[in-house]
Short mmCIF file of C-alpha atoms (C1' of nucleotides) in Angstrom, two decimals:
data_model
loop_
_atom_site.label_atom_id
_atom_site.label_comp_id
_atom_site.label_asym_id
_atom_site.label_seq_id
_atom_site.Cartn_x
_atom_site.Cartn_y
_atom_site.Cartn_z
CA UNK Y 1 0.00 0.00 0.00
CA UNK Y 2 0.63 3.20 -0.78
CA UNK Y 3 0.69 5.50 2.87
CA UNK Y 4 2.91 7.97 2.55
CA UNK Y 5 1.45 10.21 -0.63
CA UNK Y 6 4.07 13.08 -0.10
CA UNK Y 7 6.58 10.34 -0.80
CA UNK Y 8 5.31 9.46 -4.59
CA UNK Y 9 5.66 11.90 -7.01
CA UNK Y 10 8.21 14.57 -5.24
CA UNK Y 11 7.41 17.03 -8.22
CA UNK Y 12 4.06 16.72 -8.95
CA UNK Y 13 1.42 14.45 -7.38
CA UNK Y 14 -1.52 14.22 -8.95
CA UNK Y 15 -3.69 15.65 -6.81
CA UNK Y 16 -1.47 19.18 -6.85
CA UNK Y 17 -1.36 18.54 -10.69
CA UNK Y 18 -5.48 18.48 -10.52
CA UNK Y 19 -5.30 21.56 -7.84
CA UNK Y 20 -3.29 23.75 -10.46
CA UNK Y 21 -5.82 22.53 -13.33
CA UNK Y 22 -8.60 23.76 -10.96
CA UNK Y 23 -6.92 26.66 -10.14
CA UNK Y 24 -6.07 27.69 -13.82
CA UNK Y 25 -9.28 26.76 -15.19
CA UNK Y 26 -11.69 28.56 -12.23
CA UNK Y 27 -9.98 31.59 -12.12
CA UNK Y 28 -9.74 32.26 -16.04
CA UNK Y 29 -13.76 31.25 -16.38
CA UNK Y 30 -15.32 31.05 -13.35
CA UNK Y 31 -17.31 28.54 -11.61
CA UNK Y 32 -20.42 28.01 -13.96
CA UNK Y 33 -18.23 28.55 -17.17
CA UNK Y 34 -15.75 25.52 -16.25
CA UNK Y 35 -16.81 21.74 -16.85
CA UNK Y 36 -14.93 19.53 -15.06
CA UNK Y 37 -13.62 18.11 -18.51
CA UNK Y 38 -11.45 21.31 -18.99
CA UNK Y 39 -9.89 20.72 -15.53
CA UNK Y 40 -9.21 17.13 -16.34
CA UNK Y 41 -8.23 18.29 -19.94
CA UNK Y 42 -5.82 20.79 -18.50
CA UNK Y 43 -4.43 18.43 -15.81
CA UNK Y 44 -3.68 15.64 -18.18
CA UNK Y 45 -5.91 13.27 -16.37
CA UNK Y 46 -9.14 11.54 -16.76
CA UNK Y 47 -12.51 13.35 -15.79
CA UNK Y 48 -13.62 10.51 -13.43
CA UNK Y 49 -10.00 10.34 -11.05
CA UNK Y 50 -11.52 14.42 -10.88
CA UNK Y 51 -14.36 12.61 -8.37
CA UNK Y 52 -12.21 9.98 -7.24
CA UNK Y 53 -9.96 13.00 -5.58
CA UNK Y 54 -12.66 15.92 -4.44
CA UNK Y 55 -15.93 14.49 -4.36
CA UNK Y 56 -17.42 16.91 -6.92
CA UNK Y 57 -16.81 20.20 -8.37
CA UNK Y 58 -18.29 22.02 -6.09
CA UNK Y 59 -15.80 20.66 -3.30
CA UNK Y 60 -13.38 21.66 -5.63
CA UNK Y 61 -13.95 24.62 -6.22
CA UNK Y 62 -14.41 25.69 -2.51
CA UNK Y 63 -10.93 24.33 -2.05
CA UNK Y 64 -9.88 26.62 -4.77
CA UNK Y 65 -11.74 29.50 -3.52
CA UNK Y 66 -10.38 29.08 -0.03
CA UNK Y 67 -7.09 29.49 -1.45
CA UNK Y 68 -7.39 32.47 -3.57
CA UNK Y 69 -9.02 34.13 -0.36
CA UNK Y 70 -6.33 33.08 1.80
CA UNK Y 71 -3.33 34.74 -0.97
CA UNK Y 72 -5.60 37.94 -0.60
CA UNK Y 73 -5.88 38.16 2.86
CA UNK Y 74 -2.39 37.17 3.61
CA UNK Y 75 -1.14 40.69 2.07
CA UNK Y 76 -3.74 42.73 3.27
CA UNK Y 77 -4.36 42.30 7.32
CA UNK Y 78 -0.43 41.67 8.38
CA UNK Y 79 -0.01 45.51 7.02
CA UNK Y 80 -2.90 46.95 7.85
CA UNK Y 81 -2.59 45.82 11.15
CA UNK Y 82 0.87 46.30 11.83
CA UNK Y 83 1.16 48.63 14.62
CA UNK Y 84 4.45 50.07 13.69
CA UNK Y 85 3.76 51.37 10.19
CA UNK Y 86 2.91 54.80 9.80
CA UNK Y 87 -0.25 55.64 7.49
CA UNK Y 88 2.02 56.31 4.70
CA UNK Y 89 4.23 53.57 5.09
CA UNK Y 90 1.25 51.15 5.26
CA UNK Y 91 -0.16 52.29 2.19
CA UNK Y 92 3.01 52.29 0.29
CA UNK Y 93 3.32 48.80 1.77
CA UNK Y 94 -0.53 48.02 0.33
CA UNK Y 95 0.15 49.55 -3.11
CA UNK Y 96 3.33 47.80 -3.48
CA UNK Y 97 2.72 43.96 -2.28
CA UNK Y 98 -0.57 43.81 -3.81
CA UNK Y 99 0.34 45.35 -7.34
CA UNK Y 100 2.87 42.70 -6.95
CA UNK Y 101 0.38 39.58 -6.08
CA UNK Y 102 -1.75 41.20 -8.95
CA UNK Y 103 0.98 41.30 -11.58
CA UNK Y 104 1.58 37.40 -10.82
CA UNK Y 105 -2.44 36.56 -10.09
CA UNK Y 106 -4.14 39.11 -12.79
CA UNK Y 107 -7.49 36.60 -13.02
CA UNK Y 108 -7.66 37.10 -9.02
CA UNK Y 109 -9.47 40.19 -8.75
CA UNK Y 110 -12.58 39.76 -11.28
CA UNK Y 111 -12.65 35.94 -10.28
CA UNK Y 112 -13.35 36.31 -6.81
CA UNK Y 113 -15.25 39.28 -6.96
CA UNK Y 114 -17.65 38.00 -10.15
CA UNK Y 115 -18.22 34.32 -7.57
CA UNK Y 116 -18.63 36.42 -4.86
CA UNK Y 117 -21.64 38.00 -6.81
CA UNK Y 118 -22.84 35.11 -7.86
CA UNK Y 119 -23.70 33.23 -4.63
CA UNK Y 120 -23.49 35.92 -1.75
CA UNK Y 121 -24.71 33.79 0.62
CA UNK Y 122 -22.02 31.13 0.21
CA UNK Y 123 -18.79 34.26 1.52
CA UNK Y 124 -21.27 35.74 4.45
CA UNK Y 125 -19.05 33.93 6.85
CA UNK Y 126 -15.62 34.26 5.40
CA UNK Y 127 -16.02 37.84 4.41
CA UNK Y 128 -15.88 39.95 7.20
CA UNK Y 129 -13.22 42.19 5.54
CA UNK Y 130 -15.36 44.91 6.82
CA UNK Y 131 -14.86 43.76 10.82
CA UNK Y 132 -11.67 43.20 10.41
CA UNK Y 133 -11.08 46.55 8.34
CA UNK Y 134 -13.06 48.27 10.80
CA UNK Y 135 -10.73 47.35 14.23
CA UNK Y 136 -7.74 47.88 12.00
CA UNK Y 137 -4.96 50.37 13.25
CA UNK Y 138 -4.98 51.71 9.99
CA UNK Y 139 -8.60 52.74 9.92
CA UNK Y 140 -7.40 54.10 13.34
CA UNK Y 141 -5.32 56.14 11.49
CA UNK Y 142 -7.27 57.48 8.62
CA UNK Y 143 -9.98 58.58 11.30
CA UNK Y 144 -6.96 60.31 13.28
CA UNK Y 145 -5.18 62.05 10.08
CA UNK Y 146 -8.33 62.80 8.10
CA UNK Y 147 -11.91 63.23 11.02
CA UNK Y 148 -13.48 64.36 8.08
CA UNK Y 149 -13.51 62.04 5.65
CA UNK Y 150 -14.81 58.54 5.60
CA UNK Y 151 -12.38 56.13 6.14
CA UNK Y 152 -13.87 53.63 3.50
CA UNK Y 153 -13.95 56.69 0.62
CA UNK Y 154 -10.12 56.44 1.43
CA UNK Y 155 -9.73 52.46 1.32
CA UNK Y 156 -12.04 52.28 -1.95
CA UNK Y 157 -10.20 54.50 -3.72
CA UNK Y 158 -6.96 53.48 -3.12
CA UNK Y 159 -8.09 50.17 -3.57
CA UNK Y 160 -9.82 51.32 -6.95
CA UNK Y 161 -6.59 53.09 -8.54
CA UNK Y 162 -4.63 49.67 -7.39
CA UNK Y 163 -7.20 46.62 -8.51
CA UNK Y 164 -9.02 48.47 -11.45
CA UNK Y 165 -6.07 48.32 -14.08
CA UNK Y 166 -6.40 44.42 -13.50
CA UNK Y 167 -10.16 44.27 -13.94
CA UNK Y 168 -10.61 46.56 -17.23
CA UNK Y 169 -6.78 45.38 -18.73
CA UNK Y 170 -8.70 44.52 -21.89
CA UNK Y 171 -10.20 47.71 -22.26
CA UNK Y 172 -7.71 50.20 -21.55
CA UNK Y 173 -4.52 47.97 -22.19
CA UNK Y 174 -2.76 47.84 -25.50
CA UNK Y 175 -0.23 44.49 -24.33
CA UNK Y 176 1.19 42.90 -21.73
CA UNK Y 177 4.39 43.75 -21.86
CA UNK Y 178 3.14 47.61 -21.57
CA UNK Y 179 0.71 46.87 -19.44
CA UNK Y 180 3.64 45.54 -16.68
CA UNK Y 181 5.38 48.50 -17.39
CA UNK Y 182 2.67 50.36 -16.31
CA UNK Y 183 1.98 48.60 -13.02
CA UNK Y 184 5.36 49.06 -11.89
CA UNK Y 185 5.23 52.86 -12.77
CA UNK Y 186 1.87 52.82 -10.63
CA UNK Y 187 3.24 51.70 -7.43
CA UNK Y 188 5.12 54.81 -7.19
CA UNK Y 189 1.91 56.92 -8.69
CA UNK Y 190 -0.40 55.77 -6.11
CA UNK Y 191 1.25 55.90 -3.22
CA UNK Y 192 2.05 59.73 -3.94
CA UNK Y 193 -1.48 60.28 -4.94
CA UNK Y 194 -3.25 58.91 -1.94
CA UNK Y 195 -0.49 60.49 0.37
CA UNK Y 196 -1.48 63.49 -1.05
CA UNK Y 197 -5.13 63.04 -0.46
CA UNK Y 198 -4.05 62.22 3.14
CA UNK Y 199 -1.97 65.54 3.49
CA UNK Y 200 -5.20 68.27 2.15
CA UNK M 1 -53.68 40.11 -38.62
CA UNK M 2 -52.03 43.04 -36.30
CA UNK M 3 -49.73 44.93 -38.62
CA UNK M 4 -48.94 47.44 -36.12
CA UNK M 5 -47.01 46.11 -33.13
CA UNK M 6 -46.70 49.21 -31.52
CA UNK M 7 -50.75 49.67 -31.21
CA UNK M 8 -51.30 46.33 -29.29
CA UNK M 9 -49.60 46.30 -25.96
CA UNK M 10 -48.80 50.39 -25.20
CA UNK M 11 -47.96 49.77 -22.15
CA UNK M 12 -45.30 46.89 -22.41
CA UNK M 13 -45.61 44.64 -25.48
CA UNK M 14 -44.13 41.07 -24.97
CA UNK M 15 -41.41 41.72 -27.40
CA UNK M 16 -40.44 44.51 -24.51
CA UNK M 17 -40.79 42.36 -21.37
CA UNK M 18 -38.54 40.00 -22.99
CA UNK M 19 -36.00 42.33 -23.37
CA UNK M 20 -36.58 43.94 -20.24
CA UNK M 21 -36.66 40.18 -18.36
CA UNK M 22 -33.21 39.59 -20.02
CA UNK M 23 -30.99 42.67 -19.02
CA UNK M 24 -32.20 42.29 -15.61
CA UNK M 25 -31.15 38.62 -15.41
CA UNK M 26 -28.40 38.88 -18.22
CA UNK M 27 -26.68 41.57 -15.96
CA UNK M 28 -27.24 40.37 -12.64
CA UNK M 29 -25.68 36.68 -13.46
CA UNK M 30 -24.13 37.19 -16.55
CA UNK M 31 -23.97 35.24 -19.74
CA UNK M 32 -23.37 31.50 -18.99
CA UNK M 33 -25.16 31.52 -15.56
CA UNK M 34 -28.09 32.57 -17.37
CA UNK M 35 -30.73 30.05 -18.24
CA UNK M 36 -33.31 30.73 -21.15
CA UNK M 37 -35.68 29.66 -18.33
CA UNK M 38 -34.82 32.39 -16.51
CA UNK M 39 -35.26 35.36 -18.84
CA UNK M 40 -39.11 33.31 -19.71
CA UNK M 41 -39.73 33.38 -15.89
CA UNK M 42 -39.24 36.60 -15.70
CA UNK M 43 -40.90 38.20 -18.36
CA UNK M 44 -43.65 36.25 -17.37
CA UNK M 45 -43.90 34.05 -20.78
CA UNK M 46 -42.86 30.36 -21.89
CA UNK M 47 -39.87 29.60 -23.23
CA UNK M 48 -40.47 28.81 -26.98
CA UNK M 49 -41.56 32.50 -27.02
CA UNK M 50 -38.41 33.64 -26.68
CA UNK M 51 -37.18 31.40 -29.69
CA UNK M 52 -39.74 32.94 -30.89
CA UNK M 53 -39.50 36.56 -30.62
CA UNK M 54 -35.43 36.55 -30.81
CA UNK M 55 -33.98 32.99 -32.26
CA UNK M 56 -31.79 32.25 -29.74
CA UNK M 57 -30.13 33.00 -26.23
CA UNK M 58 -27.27 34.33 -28.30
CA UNK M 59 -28.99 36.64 -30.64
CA UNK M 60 -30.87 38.00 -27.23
CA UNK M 61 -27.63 38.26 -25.63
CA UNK M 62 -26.24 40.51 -28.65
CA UNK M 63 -29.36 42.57 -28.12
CA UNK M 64 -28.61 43.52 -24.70
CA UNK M 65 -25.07 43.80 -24.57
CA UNK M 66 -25.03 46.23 -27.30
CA UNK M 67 -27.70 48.38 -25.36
CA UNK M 68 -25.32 48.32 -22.49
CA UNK M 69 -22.27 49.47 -24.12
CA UNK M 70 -24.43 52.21 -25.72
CA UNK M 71 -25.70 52.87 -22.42
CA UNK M 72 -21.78 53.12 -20.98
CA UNK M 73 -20.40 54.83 -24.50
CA UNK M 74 -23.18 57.61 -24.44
CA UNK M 75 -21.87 59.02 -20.50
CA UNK M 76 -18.08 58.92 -21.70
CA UNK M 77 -17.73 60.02 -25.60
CA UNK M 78 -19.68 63.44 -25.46
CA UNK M 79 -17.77 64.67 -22.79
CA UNK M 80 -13.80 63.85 -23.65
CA UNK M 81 -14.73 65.16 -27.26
CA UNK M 82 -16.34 68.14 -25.61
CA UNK M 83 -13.67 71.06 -26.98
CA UNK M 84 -15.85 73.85 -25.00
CA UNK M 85 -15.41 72.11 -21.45
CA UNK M 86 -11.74 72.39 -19.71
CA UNK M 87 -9.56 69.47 -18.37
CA UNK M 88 -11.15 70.10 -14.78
CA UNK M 89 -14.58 70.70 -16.26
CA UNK M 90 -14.22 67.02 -17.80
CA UNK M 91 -13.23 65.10 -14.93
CA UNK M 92 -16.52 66.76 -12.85
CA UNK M 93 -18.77 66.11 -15.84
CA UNK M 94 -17.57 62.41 -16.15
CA UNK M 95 -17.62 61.97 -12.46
CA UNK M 96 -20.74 62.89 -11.88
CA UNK M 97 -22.49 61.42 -14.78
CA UNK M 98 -21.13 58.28 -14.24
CA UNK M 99 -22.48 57.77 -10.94
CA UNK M 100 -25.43 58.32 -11.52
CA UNK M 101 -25.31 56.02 -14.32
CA UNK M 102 -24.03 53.44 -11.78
CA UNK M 103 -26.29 53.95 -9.10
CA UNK M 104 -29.20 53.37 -11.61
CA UNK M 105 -27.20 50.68 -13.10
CA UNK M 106 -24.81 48.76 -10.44
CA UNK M 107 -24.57 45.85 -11.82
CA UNK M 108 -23.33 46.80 -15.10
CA UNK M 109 -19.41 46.88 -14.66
CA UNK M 110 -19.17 43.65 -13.77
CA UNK M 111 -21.30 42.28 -16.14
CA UNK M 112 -19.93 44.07 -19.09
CA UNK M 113 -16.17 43.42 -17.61
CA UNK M 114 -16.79 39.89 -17.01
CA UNK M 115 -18.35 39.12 -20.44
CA UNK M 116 -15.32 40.92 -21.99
CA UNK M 117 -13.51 38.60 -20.66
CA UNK M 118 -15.01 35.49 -21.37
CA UNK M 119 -15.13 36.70 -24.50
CA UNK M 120 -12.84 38.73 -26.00
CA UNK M 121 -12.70 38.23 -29.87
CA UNK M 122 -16.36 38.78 -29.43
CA UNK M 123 -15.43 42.43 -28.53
CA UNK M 124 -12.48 43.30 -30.58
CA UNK M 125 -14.37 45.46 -32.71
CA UNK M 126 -16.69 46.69 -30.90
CA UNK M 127 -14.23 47.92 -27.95
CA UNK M 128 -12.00 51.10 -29.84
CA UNK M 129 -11.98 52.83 -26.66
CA UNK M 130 -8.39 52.92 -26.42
CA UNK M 131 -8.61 54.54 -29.86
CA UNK M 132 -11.35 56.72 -29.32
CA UNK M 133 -9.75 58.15 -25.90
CA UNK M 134 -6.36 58.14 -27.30
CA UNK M 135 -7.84 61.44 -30.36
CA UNK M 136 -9.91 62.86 -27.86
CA UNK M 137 -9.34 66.39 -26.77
CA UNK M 138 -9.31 64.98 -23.04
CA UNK M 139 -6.04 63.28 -23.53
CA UNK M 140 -4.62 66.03 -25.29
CA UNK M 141 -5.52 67.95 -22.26
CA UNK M 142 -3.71 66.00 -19.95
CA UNK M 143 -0.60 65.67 -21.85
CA UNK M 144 -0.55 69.41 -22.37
CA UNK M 145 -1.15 69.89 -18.14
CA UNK M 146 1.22 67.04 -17.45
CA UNK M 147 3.29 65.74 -19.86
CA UNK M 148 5.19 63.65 -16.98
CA UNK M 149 2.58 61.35 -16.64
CA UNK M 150 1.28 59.04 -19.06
CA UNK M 151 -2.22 59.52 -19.66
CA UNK M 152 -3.67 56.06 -19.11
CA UNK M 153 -2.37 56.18 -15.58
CA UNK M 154 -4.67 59.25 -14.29
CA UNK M 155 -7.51 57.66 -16.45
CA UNK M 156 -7.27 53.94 -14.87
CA UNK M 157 -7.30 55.69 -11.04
CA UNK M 158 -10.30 58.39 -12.41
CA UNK M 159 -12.16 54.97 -13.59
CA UNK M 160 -10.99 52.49 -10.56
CA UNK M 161 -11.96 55.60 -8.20
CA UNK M 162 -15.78 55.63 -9.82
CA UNK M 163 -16.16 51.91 -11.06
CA UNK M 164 -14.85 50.09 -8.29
CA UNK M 165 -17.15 50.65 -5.40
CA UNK M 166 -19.90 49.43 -7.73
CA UNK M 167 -17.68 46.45 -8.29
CA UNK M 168 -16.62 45.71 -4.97
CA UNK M 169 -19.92 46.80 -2.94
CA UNK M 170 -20.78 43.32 -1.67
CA UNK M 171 -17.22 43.32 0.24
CA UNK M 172 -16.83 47.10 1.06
CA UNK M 173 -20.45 48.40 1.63
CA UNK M 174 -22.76 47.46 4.69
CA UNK M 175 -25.97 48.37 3.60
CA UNK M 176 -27.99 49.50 0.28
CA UNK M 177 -28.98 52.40 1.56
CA UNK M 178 -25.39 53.98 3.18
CA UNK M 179 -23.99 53.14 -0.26
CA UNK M 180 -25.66 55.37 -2.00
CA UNK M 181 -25.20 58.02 0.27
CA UNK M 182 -21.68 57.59 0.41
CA UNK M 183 -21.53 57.48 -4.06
CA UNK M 184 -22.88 60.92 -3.72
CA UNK M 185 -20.45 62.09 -1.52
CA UNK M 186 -18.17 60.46 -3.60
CA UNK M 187 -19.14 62.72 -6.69
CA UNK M 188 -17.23 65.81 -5.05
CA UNK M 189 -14.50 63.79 -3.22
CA UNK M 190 -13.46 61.99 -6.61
CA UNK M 191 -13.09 65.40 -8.91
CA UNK M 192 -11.09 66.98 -5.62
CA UNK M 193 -9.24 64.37 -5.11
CA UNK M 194 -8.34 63.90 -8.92
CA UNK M 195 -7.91 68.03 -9.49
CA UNK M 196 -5.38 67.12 -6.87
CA UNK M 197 -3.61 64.77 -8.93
CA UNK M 198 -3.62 67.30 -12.06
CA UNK M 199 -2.15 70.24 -10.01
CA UNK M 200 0.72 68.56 -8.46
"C1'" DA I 1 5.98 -14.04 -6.21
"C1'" DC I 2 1.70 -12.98 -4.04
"C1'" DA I 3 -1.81 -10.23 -1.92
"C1'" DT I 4 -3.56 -5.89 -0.98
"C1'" DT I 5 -4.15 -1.20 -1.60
"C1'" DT I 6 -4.09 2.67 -4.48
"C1'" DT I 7 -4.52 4.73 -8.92
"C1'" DT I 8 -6.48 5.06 -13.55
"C1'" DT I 9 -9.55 4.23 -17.19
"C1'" DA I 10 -13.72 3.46 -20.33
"C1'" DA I 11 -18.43 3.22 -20.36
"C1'" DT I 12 -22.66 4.71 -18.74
"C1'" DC I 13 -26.34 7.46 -16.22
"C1'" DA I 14 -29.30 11.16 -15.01
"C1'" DT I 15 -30.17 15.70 -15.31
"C1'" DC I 16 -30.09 20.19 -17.20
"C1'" DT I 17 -30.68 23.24 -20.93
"C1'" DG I 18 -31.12 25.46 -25.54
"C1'" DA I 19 -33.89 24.71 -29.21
"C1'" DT I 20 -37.71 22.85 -32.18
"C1'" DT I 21 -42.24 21.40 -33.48
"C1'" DA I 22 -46.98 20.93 -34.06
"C1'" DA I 23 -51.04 22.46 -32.55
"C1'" DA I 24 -54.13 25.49 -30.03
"C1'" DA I 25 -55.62 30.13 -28.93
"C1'" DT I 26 -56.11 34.83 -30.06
"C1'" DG I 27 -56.66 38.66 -32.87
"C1'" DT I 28 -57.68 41.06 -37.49
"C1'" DT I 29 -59.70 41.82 -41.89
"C1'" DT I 30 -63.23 41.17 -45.04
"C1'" DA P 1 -69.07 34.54 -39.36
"C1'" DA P 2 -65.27 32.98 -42.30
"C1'" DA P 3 -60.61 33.18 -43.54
"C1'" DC P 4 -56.27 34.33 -42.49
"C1'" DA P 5 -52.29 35.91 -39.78
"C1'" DT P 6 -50.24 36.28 -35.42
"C1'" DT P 7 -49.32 34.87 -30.82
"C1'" DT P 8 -48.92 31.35 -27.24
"C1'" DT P 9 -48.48 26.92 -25.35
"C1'" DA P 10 -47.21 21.93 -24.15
"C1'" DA P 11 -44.47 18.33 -25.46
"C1'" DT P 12 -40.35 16.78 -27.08
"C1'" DC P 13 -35.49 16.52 -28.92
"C1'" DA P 14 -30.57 16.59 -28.92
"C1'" DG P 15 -26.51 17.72 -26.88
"C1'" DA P 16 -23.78 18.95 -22.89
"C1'" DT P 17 -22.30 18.06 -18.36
"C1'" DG P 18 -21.59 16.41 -13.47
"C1'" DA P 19 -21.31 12.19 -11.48
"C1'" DT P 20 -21.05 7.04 -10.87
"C1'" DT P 21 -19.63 2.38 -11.65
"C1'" DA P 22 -17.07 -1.62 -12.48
"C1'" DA P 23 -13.02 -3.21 -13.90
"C1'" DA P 24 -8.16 -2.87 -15.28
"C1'" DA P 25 -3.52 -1.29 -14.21
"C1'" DA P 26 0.05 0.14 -11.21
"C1'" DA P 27 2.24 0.55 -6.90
"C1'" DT P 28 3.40 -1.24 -2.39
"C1'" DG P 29 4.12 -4.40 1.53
"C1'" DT P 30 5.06 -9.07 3.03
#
DNA sequence: ACATTTTTTAATCATCTGATTAAAATGTTT
DNA sequence: AAACATTTTAATCAGATGATTAAAAAATGT
């Protein structure tokens, strides 16, 4: 028998070669737009070892899902949270790491956020970005620098200027190549422009 | 026989509540999520009707995406082409005009970004926007007030600014009613904060 | 080498969904 | 009212898709 399954196939197992299919496939199309043929397809496999693994594709997905939320969290709350930033340094910080996650995980944004519309109900739980935004020491500092402007005007438009490039790309993008050119140039852009909506 | 289809049903002929029955659900789950069941349901009427009326989910589909990028065209082109208004003039007009456009329509950048996506041949034509923003008077504006910046990067943060809350209003945005309140606040925040931008 | 467990496959099922069809109902003109 | 055109419906079809099954193949332990 086979116990040990980290021992098999050092580089790729094929579960993890199923869990990259999955992740390719969702992401790209989203949830109702992906048969579990393409993920087989696209993981060199057959569509029934699919079942054998997860139980279905909505197990699947979940797992998937759980995993994109996870990479999106993980650079948001350490910084905004972290007690020793400054407010500029933490937004710096923010532009920076997630222009950087974006550049690598461009799908991310309109994936999560088109699922998210899709079935509300299924992220009540695991979304309380707003709770956890709202005890934040960096909402503490917005309220301190600016009383007179809403905290979450600040935090959507910073977040707009940084995650909108990666939604509309299509649109307002010629290529890729310019289009990374462009991100880079915009870490530098935003954090100057929101510092100076922090300063007035 | 009724040669006049306008005469019969003044009020809301079934050729109308079809259409009307499909951008509702067409934008609210989006192309593939949508079931021809759906749209019948809706508009009250069986399903071969709508074979009927428009031959398939497709052609339907056509029908209302085209009215939506009208819909999103008609707010933007008259005002960038607009000789007689001035750089900050633009950005207020656009601003404004575009959330109110959202707040009637929330559900439109997502749908219209997300179906761009899925399928973009489908909109290669159709989608000159980079060519129609890059001869209009509004970027010669801002390469005449600053030539330092490239023009596309104070456009994506004046779109992210105004899209994105519509985008992102399940995660961001408590309740229905705050959000609204807080767009129109938004309105005068967005063209200071962006008149910020321009002057620095 | 043998037995046992794990992995993989081909074939099949049941359901969903877009579309069609034939016929009934409704409306219009004469 | 009769004849004709238009509108609406119920029933059905064909293809796609998620899932299952039974059996073969491969790996592993003794």
């Amino acid at each position: 028998m086979a116990k040990n399954k980290e021992v098999k196939n050092l580089d790729t197992s094929t579960e993890e070669k199923i869990i990259q299919a999955a992740s390719k496939v969702f992401t790209q199309k989203g949830y109702v737009a992906t048969r579990t043929r393409d993920i087989a397809e696209e993981a060199g496999i057959n569509l029934a070892l699919l079942n054998y693994y997860f139980r279905s594709k909505e197990k699947l997905f979940q797992l998937i899902m759980a995993e994109k939320l996870q990479l999106l969290f993980s650079v948001i709350l350490p910084i905004i949270n972290n007690d020793d930033l400054t407010l500029e340094e933490k937004v710096e910080t923010l532009v920076e790491n997630y222009i950087n996650l974006l550049v690598d995980n461009p799908d991310l944004p309109l994936f999560v956020l088109g699922e998210i519309k899709a079935n509300p109900e299924g992220f009540k739980d695991r979304l309380q970005i707003r709770k956890l935004l709202q005890n934040s020491s960096f909402i503490r500092q917005l309220r301190e620098r600016r009383p007179n402007i809403e905290p979450v005007q600040f935090i959507t438009s910073l977040l707009g200027m940084t995650v909108f490039p990666f939604i509309a790309k299509q649109i307002l993008f010629a290529d890729d190549k310019s289009f990374k050119i462009l991100m880079e140039e915009r870490k530098v852009l935003i954090a100057k422009w929101a510092k100076m909506i922090l300063e007035t």
